[in-house]
XYZ file of C-alpha atoms in Angstrom:
407
model
C 0.000 0.000 0.000
C 1.355 3.403 -0.991
C 2.144 5.916 1.711
C 1.993 9.686 1.264
C 4.667 11.312 -0.913
C 5.353 8.079 -2.780
C 8.564 8.308 -4.834
C 9.120 6.934 -8.340
C 12.798 6.349 -9.141
C 13.300 6.037 -12.897
C 16.637 4.734 -14.214
C 17.245 5.146 -17.970
C 20.326 3.343 -19.293
C 22.045 2.612 -22.594
C 24.981 0.221 -23.037
C 26.196 0.698 -19.474
C 25.340 -2.642 -17.926
C 28.406 -2.708 -15.691
C 27.553 0.688 -14.247
C 23.773 0.637 -13.960
C 23.782 -2.464 -11.749
C 25.159 -0.314 -8.947
C 22.540 2.378 -9.526
C 19.792 -0.261 -9.400
C 21.231 -1.867 -6.272
C 21.444 1.494 -4.506
C 17.808 2.258 -5.338
C 16.708 -1.187 -4.153
C 18.652 -0.734 -0.890
C 16.556 2.193 0.334
C 15.468 2.110 3.978
C 12.018 3.440 3.039
C 9.850 1.219 0.844
C 7.339 3.875 -0.181
C 8.777 3.925 -3.671
C 8.902 2.163 -7.004
C 11.839 1.544 -9.344
C 11.479 1.668 -13.123
C 14.512 0.660 -15.185
C 14.396 1.481 -18.889
C 17.055 -0.133 -21.072
C 17.854 0.766 -24.676
C 21.112 -1.182 -24.788
C 22.077 -2.558 -28.186
C 24.743 -4.946 -26.899
C 23.575 -8.346 -25.660
C 26.087 -8.286 -22.804
C 24.639 -5.033 -21.444
C 21.074 -6.266 -21.842
C 21.891 -9.373 -19.792
C 23.632 -7.345 -17.089
C 20.638 -5.006 -16.770
C 18.208 -7.935 -16.602
C 20.309 -9.692 -13.955
C 20.523 -6.515 -11.859
C 16.746 -6.035 -12.007
C 16.064 -9.661 -11.055
C 18.514 -9.372 -8.144
C 16.763 -6.193 -6.988
C 13.395 -7.941 -7.092
C 14.737 -10.750 -4.917
C 16.367 -8.449 -2.367
C 13.712 -5.753 -2.089
C 9.977 -5.690 -1.451
C 9.419 -2.551 -3.544
C 8.087 -2.722 -7.081
C 10.973 -3.081 -9.561
C 10.137 -3.170 -13.258
C 12.183 -3.356 -16.460
C 10.909 -1.808 -19.672
C 12.376 -1.709 -23.175
C 11.139 0.349 -26.136
C 10.557 -1.471 -29.412
C 12.939 0.831 -31.287
C 16.102 2.874 -30.741
C 15.382 6.201 -29.010
C 17.400 9.349 -28.561
C 18.032 10.510 -25.007
C 15.023 12.854 -24.801
C 12.570 10.268 -26.150
C 14.102 7.602 -23.927
C 13.586 9.651 -20.776
C 10.000 10.331 -21.838
C 9.385 6.630 -22.469
C 11.003 5.628 -19.165
C 9.011 8.087 -17.050
C 5.703 7.827 -18.864
C 4.192 5.246 -16.538
C 5.456 6.457 -13.155
C 2.808 6.217 -10.424
C 4.406 8.199 -7.601
C 3.622 11.590 -6.138
C 7.181 12.599 -7.039
C 9.531 11.617 -9.860
C 13.314 11.217 -9.571
C 15.567 10.413 -12.526
C 18.519 8.322 -11.363
C 21.306 8.322 -13.956
C 23.032 5.005 -14.559
C 26.300 6.387 -13.151
C 24.676 7.709 -9.963
C 24.006 5.884 -6.693
C 21.496 6.877 -4.023
C 22.417 6.889 -0.360
C 20.196 4.386 1.539
C 18.224 7.058 3.413
C 17.572 9.213 0.328
C 13.912 8.283 -0.129
C 13.113 8.441 3.597
C 14.846 11.840 3.867
C 12.963 13.177 0.834
C 9.635 12.012 2.222
C 10.377 13.448 5.661
C 11.356 16.830 4.183
C 8.255 16.948 1.983
C 6.042 15.885 4.894
C 7.465 18.626 7.109
C 6.927 21.329 4.485
C 4.095 23.807 4.941
C 2.837 22.820 1.484
C 3.907 20.070 -0.881
C 6.851 21.558 -2.795
C 6.801 21.357 -6.583
C 10.536 20.635 -6.808
C 13.045 19.335 -4.246
C 16.645 19.898 -5.371
C 20.157 19.177 -4.083
C 23.445 20.301 -5.656
C 26.026 18.830 -3.274
C 28.823 17.123 -5.199
C 29.734 13.602 -4.151
C 31.813 11.049 -6.056
C 33.372 7.597 -5.791
C 36.574 6.410 -7.478
C 36.716 2.687 -8.298
C 40.514 2.948 -8.662
C 41.323 4.412 -5.245
C 38.079 2.962 -3.801
C 37.390 6.191 -1.927
C 34.471 8.606 -1.681
C 34.709 12.386 -1.666
C 31.879 14.777 -0.880
C 31.911 18.563 -0.974
C 31.100 20.454 2.206
C 27.420 20.885 2.996
C 25.300 22.421 5.727
C 22.090 20.372 5.743
C 20.174 23.622 5.351
C 16.739 23.585 3.701
C 15.593 26.759 1.941
C 12.433 27.412 -0.044
C 12.679 29.739 -3.059
C 10.239 30.722 -5.736
C 10.716 28.853 -8.998
C 10.845 32.197 -10.808
C 13.800 33.370 -8.697
C 15.668 30.107 -9.323
C 15.165 30.538 -13.074
C 16.203 34.213 -13.031
C 19.380 33.388 -11.127
C 20.262 30.633 -13.566
C 19.761 32.875 -16.602
C 22.413 35.249 -15.263
C 24.929 32.581 -16.371
C 27.240 33.741 -13.576
C 28.595 30.377 -12.384
C 31.830 31.170 -14.267
C 32.819 33.417 -11.378
C 32.802 30.780 -8.630
C 34.075 27.699 -10.485
C 30.737 25.903 -10.117
C 29.000 24.062 -12.917
C 26.203 26.225 -14.328
C 23.908 23.325 -15.172
C 23.900 22.094 -11.555
C 21.895 25.206 -10.653
C 18.958 23.769 -12.590
C 16.511 21.136 -11.292
C 17.494 18.586 -13.925
C 15.726 15.423 -12.768
C 19.051 13.825 -11.916
C 19.517 16.198 -8.968
C 15.944 16.630 -7.787
C 12.372 15.440 -7.387
C 9.501 16.709 -9.541
C 5.949 16.675 -8.188
C 3.300 14.889 -10.227
C 1.322 18.125 -10.330
C 3.853 20.001 -12.421
C 4.772 16.945 -14.502
C 1.117 16.609 -15.461
C 0.804 20.355 -16.093
C 3.722 20.319 -18.537
C 2.519 17.187 -20.300
C -1.019 18.516 -20.586
C 0.267 21.614 -22.352
C 3.190 20.236 -24.372
C 2.367 16.561 -24.829
C 5.568 15.432 -23.153
C 7.941 16.358 -20.369
C 11.328 15.805 -22.010
C 12.349 17.541 -25.242
C 15.478 17.624 -27.408
C 18.370 18.182 -27.274
C 19.151 17.624 -23.590
C 16.080 16.349 -21.742
C 17.410 17.390 -18.349
C 17.725 21.011 -19.517
C 14.491 21.307 -21.493
C 12.384 19.710 -18.762
C 13.893 21.979 -16.105
C 12.937 25.127 -18.047
C 9.358 23.956 -18.577
C 8.951 22.726 -15.012
C 10.305 25.948 -13.521
C 7.834 27.854 -15.677
C 4.952 25.935 -14.114
C 6.291 25.423 -10.596
C 5.526 27.693 -7.665
C 8.474 26.833 -5.438
C 11.760 24.961 -5.229
C 12.972 23.435 -1.981
C 16.792 23.595 -1.917
C 18.246 20.895 0.329
C 21.966 21.175 1.051
C 22.587 17.449 1.516
C 24.288 14.834 -0.732
C 21.563 12.409 -1.810
C 23.557 11.135 -4.802
C 27.080 9.869 -5.425
C 28.492 9.726 -8.946
C 30.825 6.968 -10.091
C 32.565 5.812 -13.249
C 33.918 8.101 -15.946
C 31.025 7.793 -18.416
C 29.047 11.025 -18.455
C 27.450 12.669 -21.482
C 27.904 16.100 -19.930
C 31.572 15.679 -19.035
C 32.372 14.077 -22.380
C 30.653 16.952 -24.171
C 32.640 19.559 -22.241
C 35.963 17.941 -23.141
C 35.297 16.411 -26.552
C 32.452 18.462 -27.994
C 28.871 17.578 -28.872
C 29.306 15.646 -32.125
C 28.904 12.124 -30.734
C 25.935 13.064 -28.563
C 24.251 14.782 -31.528
C 24.445 11.656 -33.691
C 21.084 10.675 -32.181
C 19.446 13.909 -33.363
C 19.736 13.903 -37.184
C 18.451 17.057 -38.812
C 18.480 19.050 -35.564
C 20.455 22.301 -35.538
C 22.327 22.257 -32.204
C 23.067 25.975 -32.515
C 19.571 27.222 -33.256
C 19.205 30.716 -31.705
C 22.818 30.633 -30.420
C 25.042 33.701 -30.981
C 28.009 31.414 -31.785
C 28.417 27.976 -33.325
C 30.937 26.709 -30.799
C 30.553 23.117 -29.613
C 29.991 23.816 -25.939
C 27.536 22.857 -23.208
C 26.805 26.568 -22.748
C 25.398 26.643 -26.265
C 23.261 23.578 -25.573
C 21.825 25.371 -22.537
C 21.299 28.496 -24.656
C 19.692 26.580 -27.511
C 17.421 24.487 -25.270
C 16.231 27.476 -23.263
C 15.184 29.480 -26.305
C 13.642 26.391 -27.908
C 11.426 26.003 -24.837
C 10.761 29.740 -24.691
C 9.243 29.553 -28.187
C 6.652 26.995 -27.050
C 6.062 28.027 -23.413
C 4.298 31.391 -22.938
C 5.316 31.583 -19.277
C 8.959 31.910 -20.357
C 8.222 34.901 -22.560
C 9.710 37.569 -20.282
C 12.915 35.710 -19.500
C 16.237 35.951 -21.353
C 19.838 34.845 -20.893
C 22.301 37.522 -19.797
C 24.686 38.182 -22.691
C 27.743 39.018 -20.563
C 27.232 35.947 -18.396
C 26.825 33.781 -21.488
C 30.070 35.079 -23.018
C 32.090 34.555 -19.848
C 30.606 31.104 -19.217
C 31.429 30.135 -22.800
C 34.984 31.469 -22.470
C 35.447 29.567 -19.231
C 34.280 26.350 -20.893
C 36.837 26.817 -23.656
C 39.511 27.190 -20.962
C 38.201 24.053 -19.242
C 38.500 22.155 -22.530
C 42.148 23.228 -22.741
C 42.711 22.411 -19.082
C 41.436 18.864 -19.560
C 43.585 18.315 -22.626
C 40.780 18.422 -25.187
C 41.772 17.588 -28.725
C 39.321 20.171 -30.081
C 40.595 23.283 -31.851
C 40.210 25.729 -28.999
C 42.088 28.426 -30.956
C 39.283 28.513 -33.520
C 36.754 28.556 -30.693
C 38.436 31.568 -29.125
C 38.607 33.324 -32.484
C 34.869 32.902 -32.995
C 34.216 33.950 -29.405
C 36.275 37.141 -29.861
C 34.459 37.905 -33.106
C 31.079 37.732 -31.381
C 32.207 39.774 -28.374
C 33.423 42.428 -30.790
C 29.857 42.948 -32.008
C 28.586 43.897 -28.541
C 28.255 47.356 -27.041
C 31.218 48.919 -25.253
C 29.828 48.498 -21.733
C 29.286 44.767 -22.275
C 32.770 44.393 -23.743
C 34.302 46.130 -20.725
C 32.502 43.808 -18.324
C 33.579 40.797 -20.365
C 37.208 41.998 -20.464
C 37.184 42.275 -16.672
C 35.741 38.779 -16.350
C 38.394 37.362 -18.669
C 41.064 38.923 -16.454
C 39.520 37.224 -13.428
C 39.501 33.878 -15.225
C 43.075 34.334 -16.439
C 44.249 34.959 -12.881
C 42.837 31.582 -11.853
C 44.042 29.670 -14.861
C 46.283 26.699 -14.163
C 49.778 26.423 -15.623
C 49.679 22.754 -16.593
C 47.328 22.931 -19.606
C 49.953 21.572 -22.003
C 50.793 18.631 -19.738
C 47.110 17.734 -19.444
C 46.652 17.928 -23.211
C 49.525 15.476 -23.766
C 48.184 13.091 -21.115
C 44.725 13.238 -22.667
C 46.009 12.454 -26.175
C 48.024 9.519 -24.809
C 44.973 8.182 -22.995
C 46.666 8.652 -19.629
C 44.661 11.547 -18.225
C 42.277 9.482 -16.066
C 45.181 7.363 -14.848
C 47.141 10.471 -13.851
C 44.153 11.702 -11.836
C 43.955 8.364 -10.027
C 47.677 8.462 -9.235
C 47.194 11.948 -7.783
C 44.234 10.795 -5.681
C 46.155 7.773 -4.414
C 49.056 10.006 -3.415
C 46.690 12.238 -1.446
C 45.251 9.222 0.350
C 48.683 7.945 1.328
C 49.728 11.370 2.560
C 46.515 11.509 4.607
C 47.207 8.105 6.122
C 50.768 9.103 6.945
C 49.690 12.353 8.601
C 46.918 10.859 10.710
C 44.014 11.787 8.398
C 43.096 8.389 6.913
C 40.421 8.047 4.239
C 38.159 5.003 4.233
C 38.157 2.651 1.261
C 35.048 0.925 -0.072
C 34.751 -2.096 -2.320
C 32.218 -0.372 -4.583
C 29.982 2.679 -4.764
C 27.053 0.910 -3.072
C 29.240 0.268 -0.041
C 30.467 3.855 -0.227
C 26.980 5.387 -0.082
C 26.020 2.969 2.698
C 29.136 3.931 4.644
C 28.349 7.640 4.296
C 24.576 7.477 4.780
C 25.009 9.514 7.957
C 25.447 12.558 5.712
C 21.670 12.595 5.286
C 20.919 12.086 8.958
C 23.159 14.687 10.614
């Protein structure tokens, strides 16, 4: 029997059988059973299909919650896959759990407690605390957090995001959006968006497009400064797009212009955010008065180009900078002055080892070098009396750090 604030955890996956089994296990290991798990698999490799099926069957045996596996009858792009996966959810709230994310065991119980203690049922519950697990060093790292819970209007959250000012504090701009993978959506706003637009998730990036539409219809966003999720593995569409560009991701969207409405045609996540926002603005009247800040966009784009260099990207960042400078040159003098100042700030923070990283990346040694660095830090910590715990896998890691949600 369903309790109040029932949670639907939807896990879309594609050719990541070795990873998604941990995501499924973490969802099935929740301490609160007022939830359902829906796994949607579009894997094309038999090995991955078998691994997903085995993980689902194991979850069914070890958990009393409803665990279901669905497969579409044809290949879907990411947006259509998310829509297919979430179409039949029955909960009061929807959470998208990426196949390289794990939930801490008390996540569902903490969500339900927070919602139950709210004056009114929040439309969106969001958390941005970074937490990650390395399978090489077998350690978990989580950014500092306060446990604070703050309610903000959805309109204020959207306005703040459209400033595109995350470049100034080294945070990731997209994490300031309720993207499904970092939040809960209430059924009320999911239904409102679907009633008006026919679906919740649109191209190109379903996490971005849905967040813009949902914020347009939502009244409030509950910001919870706790780490519900822990990322693992190195397979991430977003990270790969930042370093390597959008070409591979866009293969699933033939005929779609990824730069529609964008001031530049630079392969960057900032342009995907720009494109997806204005695509949703054209179809959603409630977004009519909103716009992206031009100076913030330029500085965020410039920072991403620097990040590509920093991570040793093989893309032609010189051409990217040339196009960026050409566009900035078309702006008014006040905007150019503000951008010049921002570039100076970014330059002052820029690392000196860009060339070394680029060589490591081309040789396929970049991830290994990061792991060596992490291992060295762990050994130094052990030697100086600040030991770091090791965990066999990410499921053990989130179980071992579940207290983060309880303190």
